[in-house]
Amino acid sequence: MLTGVFSYLVFFACIVLILGILTLGLNLQWGFTGLFNAGIVGFYAIGAYTHAILTAAPQPQYLGNFGLPWLVGIVAAMAATAFAAWLIGLLTIRLRGDYLAIATFGIAVSIQLVALNWEPLTGGSQGLSRIPKPLAGVFDTPLSFNLWFLCLLAALVAAVYAALERILRSPWGRVLKAIREDETAAVALGKSARGFRLEAFVLGSTLMGLAGALYVSFIGFVSPFDFLPILTFQVWAMLIAGGSGNNRGALIGALLVWTIWSASGIAVTKLVPPSHAAQGAAIQVILIGLLLILVLLYRPRGLIGEAAVVSRHADD
Amino acid sequence: MIGQAIADGILTGAIIALGAIGVSFTLQIMRFANFAHSELLTWGAYLALVFVAFAGPGTPTGPFSFGWQLIAAAALAALLTGLVAWAVDYLVFRNLRRRGAHPLTMVFAAFGAALVMRNMVVLIWGHGSHYYTRELQMSVELLPGVRMLPDQIFILALALAVVVCLHGFLTYSRTGMAMRAMAESPPLAQVCGVEVDAVVRWTWILSGALAALAGVFAGLTPQLHPEIGFNLLLALFAAAILGGTGSLVGAVIGGLLVGLAENLSLLFISAGYKTAMPFLVLLLVLLVRPQGLFGEKA
Amino acid sequence: MHVTIRIAAALASGLLAFGEAAAQAACPVKIGGVLPLTGSMAPITKKIAQSAELAIEHINQGGGVKGCPVQFILRDDQGQPTVGVDAAKYLVEVERVPAFTGTISSGVTGPIIASVTAPSKVVQITCCSTASPFTLDGRSGGYFFRTIPTSKTQAYATASETTKRGLKKTAIIYVNTDFGTDMLRFYKAAVGKLGGEVAIEVPYNDNQPSYRAEVSKALAAKPESLLLIGFPKDAVTIVREWLSLGGTKNIALNNSMRTMDFVNGVGAKFVEDFFGMDNAQVAGPHVDAFNKAFEDKFKTDSKGPGVHTQYDALMVMALAMNIAKDLSGPSIKDAVRRVHVAGGAPVGTGPAEYKKALELIRAGKPIKYFGATGPIEFDANGDVTGPALVWKIKDGQIVTDRVITIEEMQALFKRIEN
């Protein structure tokens, strides 16, 4: 039935938009500021768990679970992530490119381990459940709820996109670009490179926290297994495939990479009998790896590359 | 307790150090983070397994669980893996370098290469575990409260020997000096007549060989599986960076510090946090010295 | 922009084509599956997927569902929740499966229940996900079942056995996942009531190259016995390191270790007298029939976590779908418990038994399914209880030491929980 396909596509689109917000956040950090953030999943986790802890239904064995309204959860998630990003940024912003990557990666691993081990607050390995979905009482069938959530996400993404475009054309955005292109010159003009970088880092991370909160209120369940490094890798692939330094590219990359990930899984079921499903799945992973290499070899600027060339100093 | 933790830490650290040396030099000489390095460990271990399958690990010699055949297999595997590393560079990374590709592109290409290499191991040898030898050694008590396996003492000794040889090579041989020159400053090195291609080739071969040794040692204690390299990847990078890239001593000290941090931390906190320890140490070091312990200031 | 439009068009037409194909015929009846075919669970999943394949083959040989052959659509969740959720949603919406089986990791099962199973009201039966809250807090609306007892059964049985053997000062090394923490919690509660003593608890995160640190920490508490809760691959590393560091040979294991992979991994001569717990595959003709069918088809033994429970999950699903008046979610949900009715005619494993069951169902007679894990009876929450068995390793073989019957289990539960 076509309604089934439509229903699946709506669900699929919701996931794509949530991943899109992650990619937009990363684009601000990498595409526009040249920060190699390999800890995406950590900020995603902070947003997700803050929202979960505040909005989930109270249970006696957990410290949190305050049952607060959805909007409070979203705002708090963004605030908590912003604060964490500010602290982390203070510590790590001055590190050079790949060092920043390993440092942020390690921080993300540590955040995931806290989620895994601090049971009274985060539910530990069992996770937190019964996270209320917004207006679930009004939209009580899966299709109607997913459609409503899709509209909500679309509006949010549009707002975030518009805001980002605006910010990047503003004086602040121009300084950011100047710093990325030629830091010495920008500093000579009296701009504090570090301050601007920190602001971009915090802003980008806040978007990631927002994505986390949205994810959790869409699915209704959160556990430490949602925040493994593979997701960081996927979001990076999305940005690169779509074109970094370009917000439209970020969203398109999210759509493209997630479609490939999902469709290749479907293809395996159609082409390979279940008895060989395991080998089929291994081949799927190999193909994804090869595809990535090919894109990088032949279209290194992604699908919609940024016109300007990124300076070699971007990762200093 | 502390004694045992230190002994364990040094042992884990030795394996990490061998792998980290390759990472450190690739980071410094070729200026990119090669996330496929861990797969060289895996491939090295499995290649040695192939040789062992022909000749057997040998009847246990002395207190060790293997005979000279395993050492020979390891040496052969080191050679082959060095060539594999060079081949991967030739096929994938060299092209990107020639086009002046962005370091990030290289990183991602490395990820892609790692996925392919790891899953090729799965396709060929399957998901399950393999073993060099079925013997189970009993540890000996070196000092009161400190126990180590004879195999592990051997690994430590061999790792030390390798590092000393490498140090000699880097200090006294022409290629070694060329590598160090490239590590400090590629343009200056070229001006002085250093052949970049040769240095790059040697860097890959050495990295691959060292990684293979690390892989064999890891596989010896106690089993091989396709993710053996991948599970060490972050520790390798943490060690290379905190030691300061481009420095042999740095990579070794970095590896030891990472191993010690993992083991000593359990004396105070829950083992559930153990895997975060390498990063915490890294962060602490970078806070104080952003270029790493023995690194050059940028 | 052109590229975008082209991509979108290709996507749309591709999915429409799938949708069309899925929509029309009532036959074949599709059953979905979500399992971690790749990722860290992959070594365990291989046999589980084979067991599923065997079940589908038997179902089709025995007559299928409502007169139609069954098509099994198995998707990989790669151990990642988002991928698993996407796969489950695809199976339910695009392939319109009336029911599906899956998955193993509770980090993936949880989101699937929350976002697909419960809202869409589709029956989900898992072979292997043991996290107790999934059935106990009503989150699935009654649509989630499992053919594996929760960790409670195993943990209580383990505690009973270790105290019976007089094991004192037990160190517990457990995998730091929901499975491990669940088992630990129930074990400690039981041991407290039964009179044992826990010397130290040490969690371990899986997929590490070495566990010497964890083992050393456990040994520092001078334990007289070890309870190891985890999975074979890392367990082999831990046990080897434990033994070589001079740890005691008084070792108790959980069900995942009941496989030759573990025995051979550590080395047959070193694991003599290790013992462990498992949910009882009650010996009997139906269990033997399954074991034989599995060995004949796949040329490997049928021991291993999830193998028997996966077979039962699919058989139960197919039987329920035949009993149900139609293939809607609520009908199948109500039919699941009618797979095992008091006083029903016993039916077992294999295509001939399945065929017999279909005839009984067609005649409106009640059946009582005895599966590869013995009698399958779901309680009010969708859990199965069952007898437990104590196994041990003797001369390099895994043998059953004794069975703890259902009555003994129930008495044990009473003793611990009152």
PDB file of C-alpha atoms in Angstrom, chain B residues 1 4 7-8 11-12 119 127-129 131 133-140 147-149 152 218 220-223 225 227-228 231-232 262-263 265-275, chain C residues 37-40 42-43 176 202-214 216-217 219-220 232-241 243-246 261 263-267 269-270:
ATOM      1  CA  MET B   1      48.175  -3.899  43.838  1.00  0.00           C
ATOM      2  CA  GLN B   4      50.772  -5.286  39.485  1.00  0.00           C
ATOM      3  CA  ALA B   7      53.528  -4.058  35.445  1.00  0.00           C
ATOM      4  CA  ASP B   8      50.290  -4.452  33.501  1.00  0.00           C
ATOM      5  CA  LEU B  11      53.031  -4.251  29.128  1.00  0.00           C
ATOM      6  CA  THR B  12      49.936  -2.742  27.510  1.00  0.00           C
ATOM      7  CA  ASN B 119      35.949  -6.154   6.322  1.00  0.00           C
ATOM      8  CA  HIS B 127      34.248 -12.952  12.460  1.00  0.00           C
ATOM      9  CA  GLY B 128      35.460 -15.513  14.936  1.00  0.00           C
ATOM     10  CA  SER B 129      38.613 -15.601  16.964  1.00  0.00           C
ATOM     11  CA  TYR B 131      44.829 -18.275  18.150  1.00  0.00           C
ATOM     12  CA  THR B 133      48.925 -21.163  20.233  1.00  0.00           C
ATOM     13  CA  ARG B 134      46.633 -23.103  22.482  1.00  0.00           C
ATOM     14  CA  GLU B 135      49.007 -23.159  25.409  1.00  0.00           C
ATOM     15  CA  LEU B 136      48.043 -21.266  28.527  1.00  0.00           C
ATOM     16  CA  GLN B 137      50.917 -19.907  30.450  1.00  0.00           C
ATOM     17  CA  MET B 138      51.089 -19.402  34.150  1.00  0.00           C
ATOM     18  CA  SER B 139      52.531 -16.156  35.278  1.00  0.00           C
ATOM     19  CA  VAL B 140      55.631 -16.001  37.386  1.00  0.00           C
ATOM     20  CA  ARG B 147      53.025 -11.360  38.278  1.00  0.00           C
ATOM     21  CA  MET B 148      53.831 -11.453  34.610  1.00  0.00           C
ATOM     22  CA  LEU B 149      53.720 -14.062  31.894  1.00  0.00           C
ATOM     23  CA  GLN B 152      54.879 -10.771  28.152  1.00  0.00           C
ATOM     24  CA  ALA B 218      48.393  -8.176  20.799  1.00  0.00           C
ATOM     25  CA  LEU B 220      49.454 -13.420  21.297  1.00  0.00           C
ATOM     26  CA  THR B 221      47.839 -12.107  24.440  1.00  0.00           C
ATOM     27  CA  PRO B 222      45.593 -13.910  23.968  1.00  0.00           C
ATOM     28  CA  GLN B 223      43.560 -13.984  20.753  1.00  0.00           C
ATOM     29  CA  HIS B 225      39.925 -11.166  15.850  1.00  0.00           C
ATOM     30  CA  GLU B 227      38.649  -5.785  15.453  1.00  0.00           C
ATOM     31  CA  ILE B 228      41.928  -6.214  17.274  1.00  0.00           C
ATOM     32  CA  ASN B 231      40.033  -1.525  19.441  1.00  0.00           C
ATOM     33  CA  LEU B 232      43.477  -0.023  19.928  1.00  0.00           C
ATOM     34  CA  GLU B 262      44.442   2.685  32.086  1.00  0.00           C
ATOM     35  CA  ASN B 263      45.722   0.266  34.679  1.00  0.00           C
ATOM     36  CA  SER B 265      43.094   4.356  37.260  1.00  0.00           C
ATOM     37  CA  LEU B 266      41.295   1.193  38.299  1.00  0.00           C
ATOM     38  CA  LEU B 267      42.785   1.565  41.747  1.00  0.00           C
ATOM     39  CA  PHE B 268      40.581   4.588  42.280  1.00  0.00           C
ATOM     40  CA  ILE B 269      37.585   4.501  40.008  1.00  0.00           C
ATOM     41  CA  SER B 270      35.196   2.005  38.518  1.00  0.00           C
ATOM     42  CA  ALA B 271      36.472  -0.071  35.640  1.00  0.00           C
ATOM     43  CA  GLY B 272      33.530   1.188  33.614  1.00  0.00           C
ATOM     44  CA  TYR B 273      35.486   4.359  32.948  1.00  0.00           C
ATOM     45  CA  LYS B 274      38.722   2.660  31.948  1.00  0.00           C
ATOM     46  CA  THR B 275      38.445   3.342  28.237  1.00  0.00           C
TER      47      THR B 275
ATOM     48  CA  LEU C  37      24.473  -9.160  11.285  1.00  0.00           C
ATOM     49  CA  THR C  38      27.517  -6.895  11.402  1.00  0.00           C
ATOM     50  CA  GLY C  39      29.138  -5.154  14.300  1.00  0.00           C
ATOM     51  CA  SER C  40      30.440  -6.499  17.580  1.00  0.00           C
ATOM     52  CA  ALA C  42      28.112 -10.515  14.623  1.00  0.00           C
ATOM     53  CA  PRO C  43      29.882 -13.699  15.790  1.00  0.00           C
ATOM     54  CA  ASN C 176      28.922  -3.232  31.361  1.00  0.00           C
ATOM     55  CA  VAL C 202      34.167  -5.230  38.488  1.00  0.00           C
ATOM     56  CA  PRO C 203      32.445  -4.078  35.310  1.00  0.00           C
ATOM     57  CA  TYR C 204      34.193  -4.312  31.970  1.00  0.00           C
ATOM     58  CA  ASN C 205      33.494  -2.479  28.729  1.00  0.00           C
ATOM     59  CA  ASP C 206      33.613  -4.874  25.849  1.00  0.00           C
ATOM     60  CA  ASN C 207      35.901  -4.933  22.831  1.00  0.00           C
ATOM     61  CA  GLN C 208      39.083  -4.134  24.642  1.00  0.00           C
ATOM     62  CA  PRO C 209      42.367  -5.773  23.728  1.00  0.00           C
ATOM     63  CA  SER C 210      43.182  -6.721  27.294  1.00  0.00           C
ATOM     64  CA  TYR C 211      41.417  -7.090  30.616  1.00  0.00           C
ATOM     65  CA  ARG C 212      44.390  -7.515  32.887  1.00  0.00           C
ATOM     66  CA  ALA C 213      43.457  -4.374  34.750  1.00  0.00           C
ATOM     67  CA  GLU C 214      39.975  -5.615  35.562  1.00  0.00           C
ATOM     68  CA  SER C 216      43.955  -7.657  38.683  1.00  0.00           C
ATOM     69  CA  LYS C 217      41.421  -5.511  40.465  1.00  0.00           C
ATOM     70  CA  LEU C 219      42.109 -10.625  42.273  1.00  0.00           C
ATOM     71  CA  ALA C 220      43.163  -7.949  44.735  1.00  0.00           C
ATOM     72  CA  PRO C 232      32.404 -15.575  24.682  1.00  0.00           C
ATOM     73  CA  LYS C 233      34.935 -13.475  22.827  1.00  0.00           C
ATOM     74  CA  ASP C 234      35.917 -11.202  25.695  1.00  0.00           C
ATOM     75  CA  ALA C 235      35.227 -13.944  28.218  1.00  0.00           C
ATOM     76  CA  VAL C 236      37.985 -16.042  26.672  1.00  0.00           C
ATOM     77  CA  THR C 237      40.430 -13.177  27.163  1.00  0.00           C
ATOM     78  CA  ILE C 238      39.290 -12.593  30.725  1.00  0.00           C
ATOM     79  CA  VAL C 239      39.415 -16.236  31.755  1.00  0.00           C
ATOM     80  CA  ARG C 240      42.831 -16.759  30.216  1.00  0.00           C
ATOM     81  CA  GLU C 241      44.212 -13.715  31.945  1.00  0.00           C
ATOM     82  CA  LEU C 243      44.006 -18.213  35.123  1.00  0.00           C
ATOM     83  CA  SER C 244      47.472 -17.107  34.155  1.00  0.00           C
ATOM     84  CA  LEU C 245      47.518 -14.525  36.923  1.00  0.00           C
ATOM     85  CA  GLY C 246      46.847 -17.306  39.370  1.00  0.00           C
ATOM     86  CA  ASP C 261      33.894 -21.386  21.012  1.00  0.00           C
ATOM     87  CA  VAL C 263      35.748 -24.097  25.576  1.00  0.00           C
ATOM     88  CA  ASN C 264      38.195 -24.184  22.681  1.00  0.00           C
ATOM     89  CA  GLY C 265      39.117 -20.561  23.060  1.00  0.00           C
ATOM     90  CA  VAL C 266      40.376 -20.981  26.569  1.00  0.00           C
ATOM     91  CA  GLY C 267      41.547 -24.509  25.904  1.00  0.00           C
ATOM     92  CA  LYS C 269      42.204 -28.767  29.422  1.00  0.00           C
ATOM     93  CA  PHE C 270      41.994 -25.523  31.315  1.00  0.00           C
TER      94      PHE C 270
END
